[in-house]
Tab-separated table of C-alpha atoms in Angstrom:
chain	number	residue	atom	x	y	z
A	30	MET	CA	16.973	-4.206	-3.461
A	31	PHE	CA	15.824	-6.751	-0.869
A	32	TRP	CA	15.270	-10.458	-1.434
A	33	ILE	CA	14.353	-13.606	0.462
A	34	GLU	CA	16.493	-16.743	0.509
A	35	THR	CA	13.692	-19.268	0.903
A	36	LEU	CA	15.813	-22.220	2.096
A	37	LYS	CA	18.140	-20.357	4.462
A	38	VAL	CA	16.785	-20.589	8.053
A	39	GLY	CA	13.347	-21.103	6.573
A	40	GLY	CA	13.421	-17.736	4.818
A	41	ALA	CA	16.144	-15.132	5.380
A	42	LEU	CA	15.844	-11.512	4.257
A	43	TYR	CA	18.855	-9.921	2.574
A	44	GLY	CA	19.426	-6.185	2.233
A	45	PRO	CA	20.812	-3.940	-0.524
A	46	ASP	CA	24.438	-4.699	0.347
A	47	GLY	CA	23.861	-8.448	0.581
A	48	SER	CA	23.710	-8.436	4.386
A	49	ILE	CA	21.212	-10.620	6.217
A	50	GLY	CA	18.685	-9.006	8.564
A	51	SER	CA	19.108	-9.536	12.280
A	52	PHE	CA	15.434	-9.891	13.149
A	53	GLY	CA	14.917	-13.648	12.813
A	54	ASN	CA	14.094	-16.234	10.217
A	55	ARG	CA	11.152	-17.820	8.393
A	56	VAL	CA	10.460	-14.633	6.428
A	57	LYS	CA	7.658	-15.349	3.940
A	58	SER	CA	7.057	-12.020	2.203
A	59	ILE	CA	8.166	-8.385	2.117
A	60	ALA	CA	6.789	-4.988	1.044
A	61	PHE	CA	8.240	-1.479	0.933
A	62	ASP	CA	6.471	1.789	1.838
A	63	GLY	CA	7.966	4.387	-0.495
A	64	LEU	CA	6.227	7.284	1.271
A	65	ASN	CA	7.617	6.648	4.757
A	66	ARG	CA	10.582	4.555	3.562
A	67	GLN	CA	9.848	1.599	5.766
A	68	LEU	CA	10.129	-2.130	5.132
A	69	TYR	CA	7.442	-4.635	6.163
A	70	SER	CA	7.757	-8.410	6.362
A	71	THR	CA	5.657	-11.398	7.368
A	72	GLN	CA	7.167	-14.317	9.271
A	73	ILE	CA	6.071	-17.753	10.426
A	74	ARG	CA	6.075	-18.565	14.137
A	75	TYR	CA	5.474	-21.833	15.997
A	76	GLN	CA	3.707	-21.204	19.278
A	77	GLU	CA	1.570	-23.317	21.588
A	78	GLY	CA	1.753	-26.339	19.308
A	79	ARG	CA	0.719	-24.644	16.076
A	80	TYR	CA	2.039	-22.416	13.323
A	81	CYS	CA	1.035	-18.764	13.371
A	82	GLY	CA	2.619	-15.591	12.101
A	83	ALA	CA	3.532	-11.945	12.625
A	84	ILE	CA	4.054	-8.742	10.665
A	85	TYR	CA	7.187	-6.684	11.258
A	86	ARG	CA	8.168	-3.129	10.307
A	87	SER	CA	11.511	-1.357	10.035
A	88	PRO	CA	12.264	2.015	11.689
A	89	HIS	CA	11.419	5.171	9.723
A	90	GLU	CA	13.704	5.974	6.781
A	91	LEU	CA	15.294	2.507	7.074
A	92	SER	CA	17.513	3.898	9.808
A	93	SER	CA	18.370	0.322	10.734
A	94	PHE	CA	17.817	-3.149	9.321
A	95	ASP	CA	16.057	-4.370	12.483
A	96	LEU	CA	12.304	-4.884	12.379
A	97	ILE	CA	9.767	-4.567	15.190
A	98	GLU	CA	6.620	-6.666	15.511
A	99	ILE	CA	3.391	-4.735	14.870
A	100	VAL	CA	0.777	-7.501	14.334
A	101	LYS	CA	0.401	-11.026	15.696
A	102	LEU	CA	-1.348	-13.358	13.236
A	103	ARG	CA	-3.368	-16.454	14.072
A	104	SER	CA	-2.560	-17.903	10.647
A	105	PHE	CA	0.734	-17.312	8.844
A	106	SER	CA	0.801	-15.106	5.780
A	107	PHE	CA	2.005	-15.996	2.277
A	108	GLY	CA	2.110	-12.492	0.820
A	109	ILE	CA	1.943	-8.844	1.882
A	110	ALA	CA	1.371	-5.602	-0.028
A	111	ILE	CA	1.038	-1.946	0.894
A	112	ALA	CA	-1.162	0.986	-0.116
A	113	PRO	CA	0.779	3.918	1.390
A	114	LEU	CA	-1.688	6.612	0.357
A	115	THR	CA	-4.543	5.053	2.298
A	116	GLY	CA	-2.154	3.897	5.027
A	117	LYS	CA	-3.087	0.228	4.719
A	118	LEU	CA	-1.366	-3.162	4.634
A	119	TYR	CA	-2.958	-6.155	2.894
A	120	TRP	CA	-1.965	-9.804	3.246
A	121	THR	CA	-3.098	-13.318	2.384
A	122	ASN	CA	-3.135	-16.136	4.906
A	123	PHE	CA	-3.146	-19.911	5.146
A	124	GLN	CA	-6.852	-20.001	6.073
A	125	GLY	CA	-7.894	-18.566	2.708
A	126	ASP	CA	-8.412	-14.949	3.808
A	127	ILE	CA	-7.214	-11.530	2.766
A	128	GLN	CA	-6.779	-9.225	5.745
A	129	THR	CA	-5.860	-5.578	6.223
A	130	CYS	CA	-4.735	-3.131	8.915
A	131	HIS	CA	-3.315	0.359	9.309
A	132	LEU	CA	0.422	0.832	8.806
A	133	ASP	CA	0.985	0.916	12.558
A	134	GLY	CA	-0.641	-2.523	12.932
A	135	SER	CA	-3.931	-1.263	14.370
A	136	ASN	CA	-7.472	-2.068	13.211
A	137	VAL	CA	-6.868	-5.569	11.818
A	138	GLN	CA	-9.833	-6.622	9.658
A	139	THR	CA	-10.676	-9.577	7.434
A	140	LEU	CA	-11.726	-8.320	3.991
A	141	ILE	CA	-12.306	-11.546	2.078
A	142	THR	CA	-12.835	-15.130	3.274
A	143	GLY	CA	-13.245	-18.533	1.653
A	144	LEU	CA	-10.601	-18.094	-1.044
A	145	ASN	CA	-8.780	-21.005	-2.674
A	146	SER	CA	-5.226	-20.800	-1.281
A	147	PRO	CA	-4.503	-17.094	-1.889
A	148	LYS	CA	-0.777	-16.498	-1.987
A	149	HIS	CA	1.081	-13.634	-3.666
A	150	ILE	CA	-0.567	-10.202	-3.511
A	151	ALA	CA	-0.063	-6.741	-5.028
A	152	VAL	CA	-1.798	-3.351	-4.815
A	153	ASP	CA	-2.560	-1.014	-7.697
A	154	THR	CA	-2.587	2.325	-5.863
A	155	ALA	CA	-3.760	4.413	-8.815
A	156	GLY	CA	-6.616	2.044	-9.671
A	157	SER	CA	-7.510	1.195	-6.039
A	158	LYS	CA	-7.353	-2.544	-6.770
A	159	LEU	CA	-5.992	-5.670	-5.092
A	160	TYR	CA	-4.476	-8.519	-7.122
A	161	TRP	CA	-3.567	-11.983	-5.847
A	162	THR	CA	-2.789	-15.496	-7.050
A	163	ASP	CA	-4.735	-18.558	-5.958
A	164	GLY	CA	-4.580	-22.366	-5.900
A	165	GLN	CA	-6.219	-22.662	-9.315
A	166	GLU	CA	-3.302	-20.769	-10.899
A	167	ARG	CA	-5.401	-17.677	-11.414
A	168	ILE	CA	-4.804	-13.995	-10.736
A	169	LEU	CA	-7.865	-12.421	-9.156
A	170	GLN	CA	-8.697	-8.790	-8.498
A	171	ALA	CA	-10.972	-6.870	-6.134
A	172	ASP	CA	-11.561	-3.348	-4.913
A	173	LEU	CA	-9.537	-2.285	-1.880
A	174	ASN	CA	-12.637	-2.841	0.275
A	175	GLY	CA	-12.739	-6.511	-0.786
A	176	LYS	CA	-15.724	-6.168	-3.109
A	177	ASN	CA	-16.158	-6.900	-6.842
A	178	ILE	CA	-13.955	-10.009	-6.990
A	179	GLN	CA	-13.120	-10.991	-10.575
A	180	THR	CA	-10.686	-13.238	-12.420
A	181	PHE	CA	-8.017	-11.056	-14.015
A	182	ALA	CA	-5.830	-13.690	-15.715
A	183	GLU	CA	-5.110	-17.434	-15.713
A	184	SER	CA	-1.931	-19.430	-16.252
A	185	SER	CA	-2.045	-21.509	-19.404
A	186	ALA	CA	0.535	-24.133	-18.469
A	187	GLY	CA	2.582	-23.132	-15.442
A	188	THR	CA	2.621	-22.436	-11.725
A	189	LEU	CA	2.137	-18.771	-10.927
A	190	GLY	CA	4.894	-17.075	-8.965
A	191	HIS	CA	5.147	-13.562	-7.578
A	192	ILE	CA	3.271	-10.571	-9.015
A	193	THR	CA	3.993	-6.842	-9.063
A	194	VAL	CA	2.295	-3.692	-10.355
A	195	ALA	CA	4.383	-1.172	-12.273
A	196	GLY	CA	2.851	1.708	-14.186
A	197	ASP	CA	-0.280	0.514	-15.950
A	198	HIS	CA	0.749	-3.174	-16.058
A	199	LEU	CA	0.707	-6.207	-13.784
A	200	TYR	CA	3.771	-8.449	-14.132
A	201	TRP	CA	4.041	-12.084	-13.007
A	202	THR	CA	6.192	-15.182	-13.317
A	203	GLU	CA	5.154	-18.672	-14.458
A	204	LYS	CA	7.115	-21.830	-13.722
A	205	VAL	CA	6.590	-24.653	-16.253
A	206	SER	CA	9.435	-26.811	-14.965
A	207	TRP	CA	12.738	-26.399	-13.129
A	208	THR	CA	14.351	-25.293	-16.413
A	209	ASP	CA	11.417	-23.673	-18.177
A	210	GLY	CA	9.347	-20.619	-17.389
A	211	LYS	CA	7.947	-17.307	-18.576
A	212	ILE	CA	7.490	-13.729	-17.485
A	213	ARG	CA	4.202	-12.188	-18.553
A	214	ARG	CA	2.411	-8.909	-18.133
A	215	ALA	CA	-1.112	-7.596	-18.668
A	216	ASN	CA	-2.512	-4.116	-19.104
A	217	LEU	CA	-4.522	-3.205	-15.987
A	218	GLN	CA	-7.308	-1.624	-18.044
A	219	THR	CA	-7.604	-3.934	-21.067
A	220	THR	CA	-6.236	-7.163	-19.430
A	221	ASP	CA	-4.388	-7.891	-22.696
A	222	ILE	CA	-1.653	-10.434	-21.835
A	223	GLN	CA	1.838	-10.300	-23.321
A	224	ARG	CA	4.759	-12.674	-22.955
A	225	VAL	CA	7.755	-10.567	-22.000
A	226	ILE	CA	10.464	-13.231	-21.640
A	227	ALA	CA	10.591	-17.005	-22.263
A	228	LEU	CA	13.410	-18.742	-20.384
A	229	GLY	CA	14.965	-22.021	-21.474
A	230	ASP	CA	17.483	-22.741	-18.726
A	231	SER	CA	15.545	-21.814	-15.573
A	232	ALA	CA	12.167	-20.798	-14.180
A	233	PRO	CA	11.508	-17.289	-12.800
A	234	ILE	CA	10.221	-16.991	-9.221
A	235	GLY	CA	10.208	-13.448	-7.783
A	236	ILE	CA	9.750	-10.340	-9.906
A	237	ALA	CA	10.234	-6.579	-9.469
A	238	VAL	CA	10.642	-3.392	-11.482
A	239	ASP	CA	13.532	-1.117	-10.505
A	240	GLY	CA	13.099	2.385	-9.122
A	241	THR	CA	13.713	4.080	-12.473
A	242	GLY	CA	11.125	1.927	-14.218
A	243	SER	CA	13.668	0.941	-16.856
A	244	LYS	CA	14.539	-2.670	-15.992
A	245	LEU	CA	12.730	-5.857	-15.054
A	246	TYR	CA	14.358	-7.983	-12.334
A	247	TRP	CA	13.625	-11.578	-11.326
A	248	THR	CA	14.979	-14.465	-9.276
A	249	ASP	CA	15.209	-17.944	-10.774
A	250	THR	CA	15.630	-21.636	-10.002
A	251	GLN	CA	19.348	-21.489	-10.837
A	252	GLY	CA	20.106	-19.310	-7.806
A	253	ARG	CA	20.374	-16.031	-9.676
A	254	ILE	CA	18.971	-12.519	-9.670
A	255	ARG	CA	18.716	-11.355	-13.276
A	256	ARG	CA	17.471	-8.353	-15.184
A	257	ALA	CA	16.487	-7.361	-18.712
A	258	ASN	CA	14.803	-4.646	-20.726
A	259	PHE	CA	11.015	-4.769	-20.856
A	260	ASN	CA	11.134	-6.299	-24.329
A	261	GLY	CA	13.217	-9.200	-23.001
A	262	THR	CA	16.527	-8.094	-24.509
A	263	ASP	CA	19.879	-7.657	-22.777
A	264	ILE	CA	19.421	-10.334	-20.111
A	265	GLU	CA	22.231	-10.170	-17.568
A	266	ASP	CA	23.081	-11.573	-14.149
A	267	VAL	CA	22.933	-9.269	-11.134
A	268	ALA	CA	23.804	-11.924	-8.531
A	269	THR	CA	24.710	-15.608	-8.841
A	270	GLY	CA	25.504	-18.477	-6.503
A	271	LEU	CA	22.447	-17.909	-4.299
A	272	ILE	CA	20.673	-20.861	-2.693
A	273	ALA	CA	16.985	-20.467	-3.509
A	274	PRO	CA	16.075	-16.784	-3.966
A	275	GLY	CA	12.363	-16.037	-3.866
A	276	GLN	CA	10.597	-12.689	-3.648
A	277	LEU	CA	12.545	-9.508	-4.343
A	278	ILE	CA	11.536	-5.863	-4.063
A	279	PHE	CA	13.101	-2.461	-4.538
A	280	GLY	CA	13.353	-0.012	-1.657
A	281	ILE	CA	14.786	3.483	-1.573
A	282	HIS	CA	18.151	3.269	0.148
A	283	VAL	CA	20.148	6.368	-0.822
A	284	THR	CA	23.265	7.517	1.019
A	285	LYS	CA	24.285	11.168	1.298
A	286	ASP	CA	27.172	10.709	-1.075
A	287	GLU	CA	25.148	9.163	-3.907
A	288	GLU	CA	24.384	11.360	-6.888
A	289	ARG	CA	21.467	10.578	-9.188
A	290	ALA	CA	19.464	12.622	-11.664
A	291	TYR	CA	15.684	12.711	-11.699
A	292	PRO	CA	13.225	15.049	-13.433
A	293	ALA	CA	11.841	17.842	-11.266
A	294	TRP	CA	8.374	16.264	-11.009
A	295	ASP	CA	9.789	13.089	-9.409
A	296	THR	CA	10.008	14.991	-6.128
A	297	ASN	CA	10.838	12.002	-3.904
A	298	THR	CA	13.369	10.632	-6.436
A	299	ASP	CA	12.037	7.075	-6.455
A	300	GLY	CA	12.129	6.824	-10.249
A	301	ILE	CA	8.351	6.925	-10.817
A	302	THR	CA	6.008	9.905	-10.793
A	303	ASN	CA	2.948	9.084	-8.704
A	304	VAL	CA	0.732	10.423	-5.933
A	305	LEU	CA	3.616	10.219	-3.466
A	306	ASP	CA	5.207	13.085	-5.369
A	307	LEU	CA	1.952	15.053	-5.140
A	308	ILE	CA	1.892	14.537	-1.380
A	309	LEU	CA	5.439	15.755	-0.966
A	310	VAL	CA	4.605	18.994	-2.812
A	311	ALA	CA	1.359	19.390	-0.883
A	312	GLN	CA	3.207	19.287	2.434
A	313	HIS	CA	4.889	22.591	1.584
A	314	LEU	CA	2.171	24.503	-0.313
A	315	GLY	CA	2.473	28.234	0.242
A	316	GLU	CA	5.995	28.014	1.605
A	317	ASP	CA	9.099	29.697	0.284
A	318	ALA	CA	11.078	27.320	-1.910
A	319	SER	CA	14.424	27.926	-0.194
A	320	ALA	CA	13.689	25.491	2.650
A	321	ASN	CA	12.481	22.652	0.383
A	322	PRO	CA	13.589	23.494	-3.153
A	323	GLN	CA	12.660	20.109	-4.579
A	324	ALA	CA	8.963	20.815	-3.922
A	325	ASP	CA	9.266	23.896	-6.155
A	326	VAL	CA	8.819	21.790	-9.261
A	327	ASN	CA	8.520	24.620	-11.782
A	328	GLY	CA	11.326	26.653	-10.172
A	329	ASP	CA	9.396	29.900	-9.706
A	330	GLY	CA	10.441	30.338	-6.064
A	331	THR	CA	7.035	29.501	-4.552
A	332	ILE	CA	5.454	26.152	-3.821
A	333	ASN	CA	1.862	26.341	-5.079
A	334	VAL	CA	-0.774	24.670	-7.222
A	335	LEU	CA	1.324	25.204	-10.346
A	336	ASP	CA	3.850	22.734	-8.938
A	337	LEU	CA	1.034	20.240	-8.302
A	338	ILE	CA	-0.083	20.580	-11.916
A	339	VAL	CA	3.389	19.753	-13.229
A	340	VAL	CA	3.499	16.608	-11.084
A	341	ALA	CA	-0.089	15.647	-11.955
A	342	GLN	CA	0.622	16.037	-15.659
A	343	ASN	CA	3.354	13.406	-15.396
A	344	LEU	CA	1.606	10.897	-13.111
A	345	GLY	CA	2.506	7.331	-14.014
A	346	GLU	CA	5.614	8.240	-15.986
A	347	PRO	CA	8.814	6.233	-15.342
A	348	ASN	CA	11.820	8.490	-14.874
A	349	ALA	CA	15.438	8.288	-15.699
A	350	ALA	CA	18.256	9.076	-13.296
A	351	GLY	CA	19.079	12.668	-11.510
A	352	ALA	CA	19.947	14.878	-8.441
A	353	PRO	CA	19.918	13.502	-4.958
A	354	SER	CA	17.122	14.334	-2.558
A	355	ASN	CA	17.692	15.522	0.985
A	356	LEU	CA	13.976	16.255	1.427
A	357	ALA	CA	12.445	14.582	4.476
A	358	ILE	CA	9.175	12.767	3.814
A	359	GLU	CA	6.542	12.907	6.539
A	360	THR	CA	3.139	11.284	6.671
A	361	LEU	CA	0.315	13.425	5.233
A	362	GLU	CA	-3.350	12.409	5.025
A	363	LEU	CA	-4.559	12.451	1.418
A	364	GLY	CA	-8.330	12.942	1.305
A	365	PRO	CA	-11.044	14.049	-1.121
A	366	VAL	CA	-11.299	17.545	0.407
A	367	MET	CA	-7.608	18.125	-0.214
A	368	ILE	CA	-7.852	16.924	-3.826
A	369	GLN	CA	-11.004	18.994	-4.432
A	370	THR	CA	-9.164	22.065	-3.144
A	371	TRP	CA	-6.250	21.368	-5.477
A	372	ILE	CA	-8.645	21.008	-8.432
A	373	ALA	CA	-10.404	24.273	-7.587
A	374	GLN	CA	-7.080	26.097	-7.320
A	375	ALA	CA	-5.889	24.559	-10.575
A	376	GLU	CA	-9.075	25.532	-12.417
A	377	ALA	CA	-8.704	29.112	-11.147
A	378	GLU	CA	-5.163	29.229	-12.583
A	379	ASN	CA	-6.023	27.268	-15.736
A	380	ASP	CA	-4.384	28.769	-18.810
A	381	ARG	CA	-6.108	26.141	-21.047
A	382	SER	CA	-2.772	24.613	-21.993
A	383	LEU	CA	-2.394	20.880	-22.597
A	384	ALA	CA	-0.336	20.601	-19.403
A	385	PHE	CA	-3.165	22.057	-17.319
A	386	ARG	CA	-5.790	19.857	-18.988
A	387	HIS	CA	-3.775	16.684	-18.334
A	388	GLY	CA	-2.929	17.730	-14.795
A	389	ILE	CA	-6.530	18.531	-13.821
A	390	GLU	CA	-7.784	15.331	-15.473
A	391	ASN	CA	-5.342	13.242	-13.445
A	392	LEU	CA	-6.320	15.030	-10.228
A	393	ARG	CA	-9.976	14.214	-10.949
A	394	ARG	CA	-9.095	10.550	-11.457
A	395	LEU	CA	-7.241	10.589	-8.149
A	396	LEU	CA	-10.267	12.170	-6.445
A	397	ALA	CA	-12.548	9.433	-7.808
A	398	SER	CA	-10.257	6.729	-6.403
A	399	LEU	CA	-10.511	8.215	-2.891
A	400	LEU	CA	-14.313	8.429	-2.724
A	401	PRO	CA	-16.112	5.372	-1.260
A	402	GLU	CA	-18.977	3.849	-3.225
A	403	GLU	CA	-21.274	3.706	-0.200
A	404	THR	CA	-21.566	5.037	3.334
A	405	ALA	CA	-20.594	2.440	5.940
A	406	LEU	CA	-19.872	2.061	9.647
A	407	LEU	CA	-16.784	-0.075	10.306
A	408	PRO	CA	-15.745	-2.109	13.384
A	409	ASN	CA	-14.226	-0.021	16.147
A	410	TYR	CA	-10.619	-0.612	17.143
A	411	PRO	CA	-9.313	-1.835	19.437
A	412	ASN	CA	-12.202	-4.075	20.479
A	413	PRO	CA	-12.418	-5.109	23.308
A	414	PHE	CA	-10.913	-1.886	24.676
A	415	ASN	CA	-10.036	-0.035	27.861
A	416	PRO	CA	-10.531	2.856	28.143
A	417	GLU	CA	-10.524	4.379	24.629
A	418	THR	CA	-11.439	3.313	21.111
A	419	TRP	CA	-11.709	4.671	17.564
A	420	ILE	CA	-14.783	4.261	15.344
A	421	PRO	CA	-14.011	4.349	11.588
A	422	TYR	CA	-16.559	5.018	8.857
A	423	HIS	CA	-16.970	5.836	5.161
A	424	LEU	CA	-19.032	8.688	3.688
A	425	ALA	CA	-20.139	8.367	0.075
A	426	GLU	CA	-21.420	11.957	0.080
A	427	PRO	CA	-21.162	14.978	2.406
A	428	ALA	CA	-23.430	14.788	5.459
A	429	ASP	CA	-23.960	15.864	9.054
A	430	VAL	CA	-22.459	13.030	11.107
A	431	THR	CA	-23.356	11.953	14.633
A	432	VAL	CA	-22.287	8.890	16.618
A	433	ARG	CA	-24.328	7.851	19.640
A	434	ILE	CA	-23.158	5.353	22.257
A	435	TYR	CA	-25.791	3.182	23.986
A	436	ALA	CA	-25.636	0.802	26.929
A	437	ALA	CA	-26.882	-2.786	26.568
A	438	ASP	CA	-30.281	-1.742	27.996
A	439	GLY	CA	-30.692	0.958	25.328
A	440	ALA	CA	-29.876	3.920	27.558
A	441	LEU	CA	-28.028	6.744	25.769
A	442	VAL	CA	-24.496	7.046	27.175
A	443	ARG	CA	-22.818	9.660	24.957
A	444	THR	CA	-23.508	11.708	21.845
A	445	LEU	CA	-20.559	12.603	19.610
A	446	ALA	CA	-21.679	15.300	17.149
A	447	LEU	CA	-19.081	15.665	14.396
A	448	GLY	CA	-20.868	18.311	12.348
A	449	HIS	CA	-20.829	18.463	8.560
A	450	GLN	CA	-18.254	16.069	7.071
A	451	ALA	CA	-17.026	15.785	3.492
A	452	ALA	CA	-17.255	12.529	1.550
A	453	GLY	CA	-14.258	10.325	2.157
A	454	LEU	CA	-12.625	7.567	4.171
A	455	TYR	CA	-12.463	8.168	7.921
A	456	GLU	CA	-10.379	5.220	9.075
A	457	SER	CA	-7.097	6.320	10.627
A	458	ARG	CA	-6.870	7.495	14.231
A	459	SER	CA	-6.564	11.093	13.080
A	460	ARG	CA	-9.859	10.873	11.122
A	461	ALA	CA	-12.009	8.227	12.836
A	462	VAL	CA	-14.413	9.056	15.685
A	463	TYR	CA	-12.689	8.952	19.073
A	464	TRP	CA	-14.445	7.838	22.265
A	465	ASP	CA	-12.648	8.050	25.591
A	466	GLY	CA	-14.952	5.555	27.347
A	467	LYS	CA	-16.771	8.252	29.337
A	468	ASN	CA	-20.424	9.254	29.518
A	469	GLY	CA	-21.887	12.682	28.875
A	470	VAL	CA	-20.797	14.073	32.258
A	471	GLY	CA	-17.242	12.808	32.027
A	472	GLU	CA	-17.542	9.657	34.147
A	473	PRO	CA	-15.832	6.425	33.026
A	474	VAL	CA	-18.428	3.814	32.069
A	475	ALA	CA	-18.466	0.263	33.427
A	476	SER	CA	-17.273	-2.881	31.674
A	477	GLY	CA	-19.763	-4.552	29.376
A	478	VAL	CA	-21.396	-4.535	25.952
A	479	TYR	CA	-22.204	-1.197	24.303
A	480	PHE	CA	-23.669	-0.232	20.939
A	481	TYR	CA	-22.665	2.643	18.675
A	482	THR	CA	-24.922	4.146	16.019
A	483	LEU	CA	-23.753	6.255	13.085
A	484	THR	CA	-26.197	8.779	11.637
A	485	ALA	CA	-25.152	10.495	8.397
A	486	GLY	CA	-27.979	12.271	6.626
A	487	ASP	CA	-30.625	9.594	5.990
A	488	PHE	CA	-28.155	6.789	6.707
A	489	MET	CA	-28.205	5.026	10.081
A	490	THR	CA	-26.607	1.786	11.263
A	491	THR	CA	-25.408	0.224	14.522
A	492	ARG	CA	-22.541	-1.993	15.674
A	493	LYS	CA	-21.544	-3.636	18.951
A	494	MET	CA	-18.395	-3.107	21.050
A	495	LEU	CA	-17.046	-4.334	24.362
A	496	ILE	CA	-15.309	-2.551	27.234
A	497	ARG	CA	-13.203	-4.951	29.299
A	498	LYS	CA	-11.529	-3.596	32.446
């Protein structure tokens, strides 16, 4: 568990053992990447006579509690959230924007502008949705591409605090006064709102669900971290005597000597069965189970589609405690082609059991969440650049893809024929179009303005980029 002391050095981040991070102060928000086990934070900076910000990231596997800067921000951020499967960060800023970038800090883009004081933000990975609070005490939602903005919920009488997604619900806190507040939740599909806990001696601020999905945790105005069952019973103090605790999150921080028990389908032992568990199995498909036994979910000695089906059948289920994991998690691209292959393999093995039906149905839902609604050409990154750049794009349906580079006078500089590409998101450096800044005969091109045109079937569009040497 990590939390922010909002009044200590302008915002100090504390770790699982109560130690303070050594990477500075003025921490505004935090997020945890459960796939790569890395912590992200946003901080305020004062430079050249104005306030700005930065995003920091911890080393892989939380090998130390020291963060490194990955993005400089012109406007400081109030909240940050992560979508590990698409490899994206999302954050709100003081100017009323929601921005995004890749997990390594590259390809910073502004998704939404002109919002009314957006603050706390959360990502629903399964539903491919963003949620955030605003200055009108509303919770709004949008697709991960920034489109289809809608009001999800509104506060009836209080100030909205932090929000978090757990399972098929969004949880949030409401502060009525210093000694009065509520914790509410709403179903992500039906938007039905329920009051989980009403507090009479304090107001809740930050909120989180623990790794096993069995307890609700929150910080409050009395300097405490507390927890309770989801029905509001068995409220107890976890920590007291804090100054002004704000946001809190759960991160996986397991030592070699810890022993826990998790069901076999929770392959990364984070307490919740989700697509991260699918990815971990997929990394070792076709391999003998002796090297990575935890990916052999059904225990038949081989890691194959049957193991994926067991995980898929249990997607979204909170898990109780179990055996420790020594399995290393590495980054793996999750794309429509991969999911379609899994579905085809599963259908070939289908024994018409309920487990197979549920598993295949969940894989199809996952496939739908990874397919873009429309084909689009995105801004290249970095831009300006020297000498190389990446050109991301979306394909709504399979097509032959070609990117052509033109000089400012319209002369063709380079043709990049990519061949037939499957529908999907081509955004990361491993999937986007790469241009090395050279023409068709291998000569570096001069500084200046260039244009790049994407042709995909009947679709064609053009954007501008700049080489600066």
